[in-house]
Short mmCIF file of C-alpha atoms in Angstrom, two decimals:
data_model
loop_
_atom_site.label_atom_id
_atom_site.label_comp_id
_atom_site.label_asym_id
_atom_site.label_seq_id
_atom_site.Cartn_x
_atom_site.Cartn_y
_atom_site.Cartn_z
CA MET G 883 9.01 -67.28 85.01
CA GLN G 884 9.15 -71.08 84.78
CA ASP G 885 5.28 -71.04 85.02
CA ILE G 886 5.09 -68.55 82.03
CA VAL G 887 7.65 -70.65 79.98
CA ARG G 888 5.57 -73.96 80.62
CA GLN G 889 2.16 -72.22 79.94
CA SER G 890 3.53 -70.60 76.74
CA ASP G 891 4.68 -73.95 75.68
CA HIS G 892 1.18 -75.34 76.30
CA TRP G 893 -0.57 -72.63 73.99
CA ALA G 894 2.05 -73.23 71.25
CA ALA G 895 1.33 -76.99 71.37
CA GLN G 896 -2.32 -75.98 71.12
CA ASP G 897 -1.52 -74.17 67.86
CA ASP G 898 0.63 -77.05 66.57
CA ALA G 899 3.63 -74.48 66.61
CA SER G 900 7.15 -75.63 66.68
CA VAL G 901 8.37 -72.56 68.25
CA VAL G 902 6.78 -70.50 71.07
CA GLY G 903 6.00 -67.03 69.71
CA ASP G 904 5.05 -63.78 71.53
CA GLU G 905 1.41 -64.41 70.97
CA HIS G 906 1.72 -67.57 73.00
CA VAL G 907 3.45 -65.66 75.92
CA SER G 908 0.72 -63.04 75.72
CA LYS G 909 -1.91 -65.68 75.87
CA ALA G 910 -0.26 -67.37 78.92
CA ILE G 911 -0.19 -64.04 80.75
CA GLU G 912 -3.66 -63.23 79.84
CA GLU G 913 -5.13 -66.54 81.02
CA ARG G 914 -3.18 -66.49 84.20
CA GLU G 915 -4.59 -63.06 85.01
CA TYR G 916 -8.04 -64.32 84.17
CA ARG G 917 -7.81 -67.13 86.72
CA SER G 918 -6.35 -64.92 89.35
CA ALA G 919 -7.93 -61.63 89.10
CA LEU G 920 -11.52 -62.18 90.51
CA VAL G 921 -10.69 -59.75 93.19
CA ARG G 922 -9.56 -57.14 90.71
CA ASP G 923 -12.63 -57.56 88.50
CA ARG G 924 -14.95 -57.18 91.45
CA ILE G 925 -13.39 -54.09 92.64
CA GLN G 926 -13.75 -52.75 88.98
CA MET G 927 -17.36 -53.66 89.06
CA LEU G 928 -17.86 -51.68 92.33
CA ILE G 929 -16.11 -48.67 90.88
CA GLU G 930 -18.19 -48.79 87.75
CA ASP G 931 -21.45 -49.18 89.49
CA GLY G 932 -20.72 -46.29 91.85
CA THR G 933 -20.24 -48.21 95.09
CA PHE G 934 -16.67 -46.96 95.23
CA PHE G 935 -16.69 -43.16 94.85
CA ILE G 936 -14.01 -42.25 92.08
CA ASP G 937 -14.41 -39.17 90.09
CA THR G 938 -12.56 -39.13 86.51
CA ASP G 939 -13.74 -35.77 85.44
CA GLY G 940 -14.37 -32.29 86.77
CA ALA G 941 -12.52 -30.49 89.49
CA LYS G 942 -12.89 -30.61 93.32
CA THR G 943 -11.19 -28.67 96.19
CA GLY G 944 -9.35 -30.81 98.69
CA GLN G 945 -10.09 -34.01 96.95
CA ILE G 946 -7.66 -36.16 94.70
CA ASN G 947 -7.33 -39.60 93.40
CA ALA G 948 -4.42 -41.67 94.87
CA LEU G 949 -3.23 -44.98 93.61
CA SER G 950 -2.48 -48.15 95.58
CA VAL G 951 -1.34 -51.67 94.53
CA TYR G 952 -2.70 -54.93 95.50
CA ASP G 953 -0.44 -58.01 95.25
CA LEU G 954 -2.26 -61.45 95.24
CA GLY G 955 0.54 -63.53 94.26
CA ASP G 956 -0.16 -64.50 90.71
CA VAL G 957 -1.50 -61.05 89.77
CA MET G 958 -0.69 -57.48 90.87
CA PHE G 959 -2.94 -54.59 90.08
CA GLY G 960 -3.55 -50.97 90.89
CA ARG G 961 -6.55 -49.34 92.21
CA PRO G 962 -7.51 -45.66 92.75
CA SER G 963 -8.62 -44.46 96.06
CA ARG G 964 -10.07 -41.08 96.88
CA ILE G 965 -8.00 -38.81 99.40
CA THR G 966 -10.04 -35.95 100.94
CA CYS G 967 -8.78 -33.04 103.10
CA VAL G 968 -10.67 -30.65 105.32
CA VAL G 969 -8.85 -27.49 106.49
CA SER G 970 -9.94 -24.93 109.17
CA ALA G 971 -8.31 -22.55 111.75
CA GLY G 972 -6.49 -24.41 114.47
CA ARG G 973 -3.18 -24.69 116.36
CA GLY G 974 -1.07 -26.63 113.98
CA ALA G 975 -2.78 -30.13 114.13
CA ILE G 976 -2.55 -32.17 110.92
CA VAL G 977 -4.62 -35.28 111.54
CA ASN G 978 -4.29 -38.49 109.64
CA ILE G 979 -7.43 -40.56 110.29
CA GLU G 980 -5.92 -43.89 109.34
CA ARG G 981 -3.18 -43.21 111.83
CA GLU G 982 -5.46 -42.18 114.64
CA ALA G 983 -7.67 -45.31 114.02
CA ASN G 984 -4.58 -47.54 114.13
CA MET G 985 -5.09 -48.63 110.58
CA ALA G 986 -1.79 -47.24 109.24
CA GLY G 987 1.69 -48.88 109.25
CA ARG G 988 5.10 -47.39 110.25
CA ILE G 989 6.13 -46.34 106.68
CA HIS G 990 2.73 -44.61 106.08
CA ASN G 991 2.99 -42.78 109.37
CA LYS G 992 6.55 -41.72 108.59
CA GLY G 993 5.46 -40.35 105.23
CA PHE G 994 2.64 -38.43 106.77
CA MET G 995 4.91 -36.79 109.19
CA ILE G 996 7.07 -35.70 106.39
CA VAL G 997 4.10 -33.88 105.07
CA GLU G 998 4.13 -31.75 108.20
CA GLY G 999 7.85 -31.01 107.62
CA PHE G 1000 7.26 -29.96 104.15
CA LEU G 1001 4.59 -27.43 105.27
CA ALA G 1002 6.87 -25.91 107.87
CA HIS G 1003 9.57 -25.76 105.31
CA ARG G 1004 7.39 -23.84 102.62
CA PHE G 1005 5.30 -21.63 104.97
CA GLU G 1006 5.96 -21.47 108.70
CA GLN G 1007 9.66 -21.36 109.39
CA HIS G 1008 9.42 -18.35 111.73
CA ARG G 1009 6.11 -19.02 113.38
CA ALA G 1010 3.81 -21.72 114.34
CA LEU G 1011 1.09 -23.26 111.85
CA THR G 1012 -2.26 -21.92 112.46
CA LEU G 1013 -4.56 -24.73 110.89
CA HIS G 1014 -6.23 -27.82 111.75
CA ALA G 1015 -6.28 -30.24 108.73
CA SER G 1016 -7.92 -33.76 108.55
CA LEU G 1017 -6.88 -36.27 105.83
CA THR G 1018 -8.22 -39.66 105.07
CA PHE G 1019 -8.41 -42.40 102.47
CA GLU G 1020 -12.25 -42.63 101.74
CA GLN G 1021 -13.90 -46.02 101.77
CA LEU G 1022 -10.74 -47.79 103.10
CA TYR G 1023 -11.62 -50.47 105.63
CA GLY G 1024 -8.41 -52.36 105.94
CA ASP G 1025 -4.87 -51.73 107.09
CA ILE G 1026 -2.63 -49.38 104.84
CA ASP G 1027 1.13 -48.93 104.68
CA GLY G 1028 3.73 -47.42 102.41
CA ASP G 1029 4.63 -43.71 101.74
CA SER G 1030 3.66 -43.70 98.11
CA ALA G 1031 0.60 -41.45 98.65
CA SER G 1032 2.44 -38.87 100.74
CA SER G 1033 2.89 -36.51 97.74
CA THR G 1034 -0.86 -37.07 96.92
CA GLU G 1035 -1.72 -36.01 100.57
CA VAL G 1036 0.43 -32.69 99.99
CA TYR G 1037 -1.49 -31.96 96.90
CA ALA G 1038 -4.82 -32.46 98.58
CA LEU G 1039 -3.64 -30.28 101.56
CA LEU G 1040 -2.46 -27.51 99.37
CA SER G 1041 -5.85 -27.54 97.57
CA GLY G 1042 -7.92 -27.28 100.60
CA LEU G 1043 -5.68 -24.47 102.05
CA ALA G 1044 -5.61 -22.52 98.90
CA GLY G 1045 -9.13 -23.21 97.90
CA MET G 1046 -7.99 -24.25 94.44
CA PRO G 1047 -9.80 -27.24 92.88
CA ILE G 1048 -7.84 -30.26 91.67
CA ASP G 1049 -8.47 -31.90 88.18
CA GLN G 1050 -10.15 -35.25 89.02
CA SER G 1051 -9.23 -36.86 85.70
CA ILE G 1052 -5.49 -37.14 86.99
CA ALA G 1053 -4.50 -39.83 89.50
CA VAL G 1054 -1.37 -39.36 91.49
CA THR G 1055 1.47 -41.51 92.99
CA GLY G 1056 4.77 -40.65 94.53
CA SER G 1057 6.38 -40.17 97.94
CA VAL G 1058 7.74 -36.78 99.13
CA ASN G 1059 10.63 -35.49 101.20
CA GLN G 1060 10.59 -32.61 103.51
CA LEU G 1061 12.13 -30.39 100.69
CA GLY G 1062 9.23 -30.96 98.30
CA GLU G 1063 11.14 -33.44 96.00
CA VAL G 1064 8.95 -36.33 94.45
CA GLN G 1065 10.83 -39.63 95.20
CA PRO G 1066 10.30 -42.95 93.34
CA ILE G 1067 7.78 -45.63 94.27
CA GLY G 1068 6.98 -49.27 93.64
CA GLY G 1069 4.33 -50.62 91.29
CA ALA G 1070 4.18 -47.80 88.93
CA THR G 1071 3.15 -49.73 85.99
CA ALA G 1072 0.35 -51.52 87.76
CA LYS G 1073 -1.00 -48.10 89.18
CA ILE G 1074 -1.02 -46.67 85.64
CA GLU G 1075 -2.77 -49.60 84.19
CA GLY G 1076 -5.22 -49.63 87.03
CA PHE G 1077 -6.44 -46.09 86.64
CA TYR G 1078 -6.56 -46.67 82.76
CA GLU G 1079 -9.06 -49.48 83.32
CA VAL G 1080 -11.34 -47.23 85.26
CA CYS G 1081 -11.05 -44.47 82.76
CA ARG G 1082 -11.53 -46.90 79.86
CA ALA G 1083 -14.71 -48.35 81.28
CA ARG G 1084 -16.23 -44.88 81.52
CA GLY G 1085 -14.88 -43.60 78.18
CA LEU G 1086 -11.49 -42.04 77.52
CA THR G 1087 -11.80 -38.29 77.07
CA GLY G 1088 -8.18 -37.44 76.08
CA HIS G 1089 -7.69 -35.52 79.49
CA GLN G 1090 -7.37 -38.36 81.80
CA GLY G 1091 -3.96 -39.71 83.07
CA VAL G 1092 -1.57 -40.59 85.81
CA MET G 1093 1.28 -38.54 87.47
CA ILE G 1094 4.27 -40.37 88.60
CA PRO G 1095 7.60 -39.48 89.96
CA ARG G 1096 10.23 -38.54 87.18
CA SER G 1097 12.71 -41.01 88.54
CA ASN G 1098 10.25 -43.98 87.86
CA ILE G 1099 10.14 -43.40 84.12
CA GLU G 1100 12.62 -46.27 83.57
CA ASN G 1101 10.61 -48.77 85.44
CA VAL G 1102 7.38 -48.28 83.49
CA VAL G 1103 6.67 -51.12 80.99
CA LEU G 1104 2.97 -50.83 79.92
CA ARG G 1105 0.55 -53.24 78.14
CA PRO G 1106 0.31 -52.61 74.46
CA ASP G 1107 -3.14 -51.42 74.52
CA VAL G 1108 -2.24 -48.74 77.30
CA ALA G 1109 0.79 -47.64 75.25
CA ALA G 1110 -1.36 -47.35 72.22
CA ALA G 1111 -3.81 -45.14 73.91
CA ILE G 1112 -0.94 -42.87 75.18
CA ASP G 1113 0.36 -42.68 71.70
CA ALA G 1114 -2.98 -41.73 70.42
CA GLY G 1115 -3.33 -38.97 73.04
CA GLN G 1116 -6.40 -40.68 74.67
CA PHE G 1117 -4.56 -41.17 77.87
CA HIS G 1118 -1.48 -39.43 79.41
CA VAL G 1119 1.37 -39.95 81.92
CA TRP G 1120 3.05 -37.15 83.46
CA ALA G 1121 6.42 -37.34 85.28
CA VAL G 1122 7.31 -34.84 87.96
CA ALA G 1123 10.34 -34.11 90.18
CA THR G 1124 8.89 -31.60 92.63
CA ILE G 1125 5.69 -30.73 94.30
CA GLU G 1126 5.74 -27.42 92.49
CA GLU G 1127 5.58 -29.12 89.11
CA GLY G 1128 2.84 -31.39 90.21
CA ILE G 1129 0.45 -28.88 91.70
CA GLU G 1130 0.63 -26.81 88.52
CA ILE G 1131 -0.39 -29.89 86.49
CA LEU G 1132 -3.23 -30.69 88.90
CA THR G 1133 -4.67 -27.10 89.15
CA GLY G 1134 -3.31 -25.08 86.12
CA VAL G 1135 -1.94 -22.52 88.61
CA PRO G 1136 1.86 -21.96 89.27
CA ALA G 1137 2.94 -22.92 92.80
CA GLY G 1138 4.74 -19.66 93.27
CA VAL G 1139 8.54 -18.56 94.03
CA ARG G 1140 9.34 -16.13 96.85
CA ASP G 1141 10.59 -12.89 95.54
CA ALA G 1142 13.44 -10.54 96.88
CA GLU G 1143 11.08 -9.37 99.73
CA GLY G 1144 10.11 -12.92 100.60
CA GLN G 1145 6.58 -13.01 99.18
CA TYR G 1146 5.08 -15.49 96.94
CA ALA G 1147 3.71 -14.22 93.68
CA GLU G 1148 0.17 -12.86 93.72
CA GLY G 1149 -2.48 -15.52 92.65
CA SER G 1150 -0.06 -18.40 93.05
CA ILE G 1151 -0.99 -21.59 95.04
CA TYR G 1152 1.55 -20.75 97.75
CA ARG G 1153 0.52 -17.17 98.09
CA LEU G 1154 -3.13 -18.27 98.47
CA ALA G 1155 -2.11 -20.89 100.91
CA GLU G 1156 -0.07 -18.36 102.92
CA ASP G 1157 -2.98 -15.79 102.89
CA ARG G 1158 -5.31 -18.35 104.25
CA LEU G 1159 -2.88 -19.08 106.98
CA GLU G 1160 -2.68 -15.47 107.90
CA GLU G 1161 -6.45 -15.19 108.03
CA PHE G 1162 -6.51 -18.23 110.44
CA ARG G 1163 -3.86 -16.58 112.65
CA ARG G 1164 -6.01 -13.33 112.64
CA GLN G 1165 -9.12 -15.27 113.62
CA LEU G 1166 -7.40 -16.99 116.51
CA THR G 1167 -5.80 -13.62 117.82
CA GLU G 1168 -9.33 -12.14 117.77
CA GLN G 1169 -10.73 -15.05 119.65
CA ARG G 1170 -7.98 -14.85 122.35
CA ASN G 1171 -8.29 -11.13 122.80
CA GLY G 1172 -11.99 -10.71 122.54
CA GLY G 1173 -13.31 -13.89 124.10
CA VAL G 1174 -11.74 -13.95 127.42
CA VAL G 1175 -12.85 -12.50 130.77
CA ARG G 1176 -9.89 -12.37 132.98
CA ALA G 1177 -9.78 -12.61 136.75
CA ALA G 1178 -7.94 -9.29 137.11
CA ALA G 1179 -10.79 -7.44 135.37
CA ALA G 1180 -13.40 -8.45 137.95
CA PRO G 1181 -14.36 -5.98 140.68
CA ALA G 1182 -12.65 -6.26 144.05
CA LEU G 1183 -15.00 -7.93 146.67
CA PRO G 1184 -15.33 -6.27 150.06
CA ALA G 1185 -13.65 -7.83 152.99
CA ALA G 1186 -16.07 -9.89 155.09
CA PRO G 1187 -16.51 -8.75 158.76
CA PRO G 1188 -14.97 -10.88 161.55
CA SER G 1189 -17.35 -13.70 162.73
CA PRO G 1190 -18.50 -13.51 166.39
CA PRO G 1191 -16.96 -16.00 168.75
CA GLY G 1192 -18.24 -19.64 168.45
CA VAL G 1193 -19.78 -18.97 164.99
CA PRO G 1194 -17.95 -20.55 161.83
CA PRO G 1195 -16.94 -17.94 159.13
CA GLU G 1196 -18.76 -17.67 155.81
CA PRO G 1197 -17.45 -19.70 153.05
CA PRO G 1198 -15.21 -17.65 150.67
CA PRO G 1199 -17.08 -16.36 147.45
CA GLU G 1200 -16.84 -18.47 144.22
CA PRO G 1201 -13.92 -17.48 142.08
CA PRO G 1202 -14.57 -15.56 138.86
CA ILE G 1203 -15.41 -17.50 135.79
CA ILE G 1204 -13.04 -17.23 132.82
CA VAL G 1205 -14.92 -17.64 129.55
CA GLY G 1206 -13.38 -18.82 126.29
CA GLY G 1207 -9.85 -19.14 127.96
CA PRO G 1208 -6.93 -20.95 126.13
#
């Protein structure tokens, strides 16, 4: 704060002003960012020339824009990152590639394990999960920590499981608990402004925006140009309190609520996901029942005749081969 005061006084003196005004404070902040934001500007260049893969239009299944914050001391800025999810039949394994590669911190790992708890709470309270899912931050080559992308990972997982595409013009931040409540995170302002810069460079369409936790509303103080774009309807900020609210914004399809018989509504995200899990379960059952040759089914072998004295007995027959066993 003292640096901003001194620098604002300098720019006021350059204008021969007797009082420091808001234009001098804005000039001080702008110049400080210019001196310190080389890394931010280079990352923005890499996104604009297509080196970093970030989509800001269209819809993709199992793909979503997450938001992270870089703190360089004098400047803090947000940057979007792509998260992808691939889903197949399996035995309940949900793999975080950063965790397996020892690139994730403890808080990030905790947030990812909460994602597993959320899935169990919504779908498989009475039986085991029957899927294999793999999630990763694409083009991430350094360490990562924090749980602010845990809700984003849930949305990518639900999209891949339900086969429902996610709007790529929306970036997401927010942590989640096992009950599906979206929790507040840090750096909300920087994250919104970071995605705004990417969209502004490509041309604002009126559909782009950022989804944040509802409990972060009081913490957001945006730059005047970003606030003006939101007022004009060129950019948007959505605030959500639950995963159900968020997935409906991202896909345009309701999440679904269980009826009196315990079934999710037909065509809802949760119903599509649950049907996919049931299909995985059927495939695994068929593989277990149809792809195993069991030892009990092999024909009985005749008993070998006794060996004459002084002659070693024949070696026992090879055991039957079990094909496709568990």
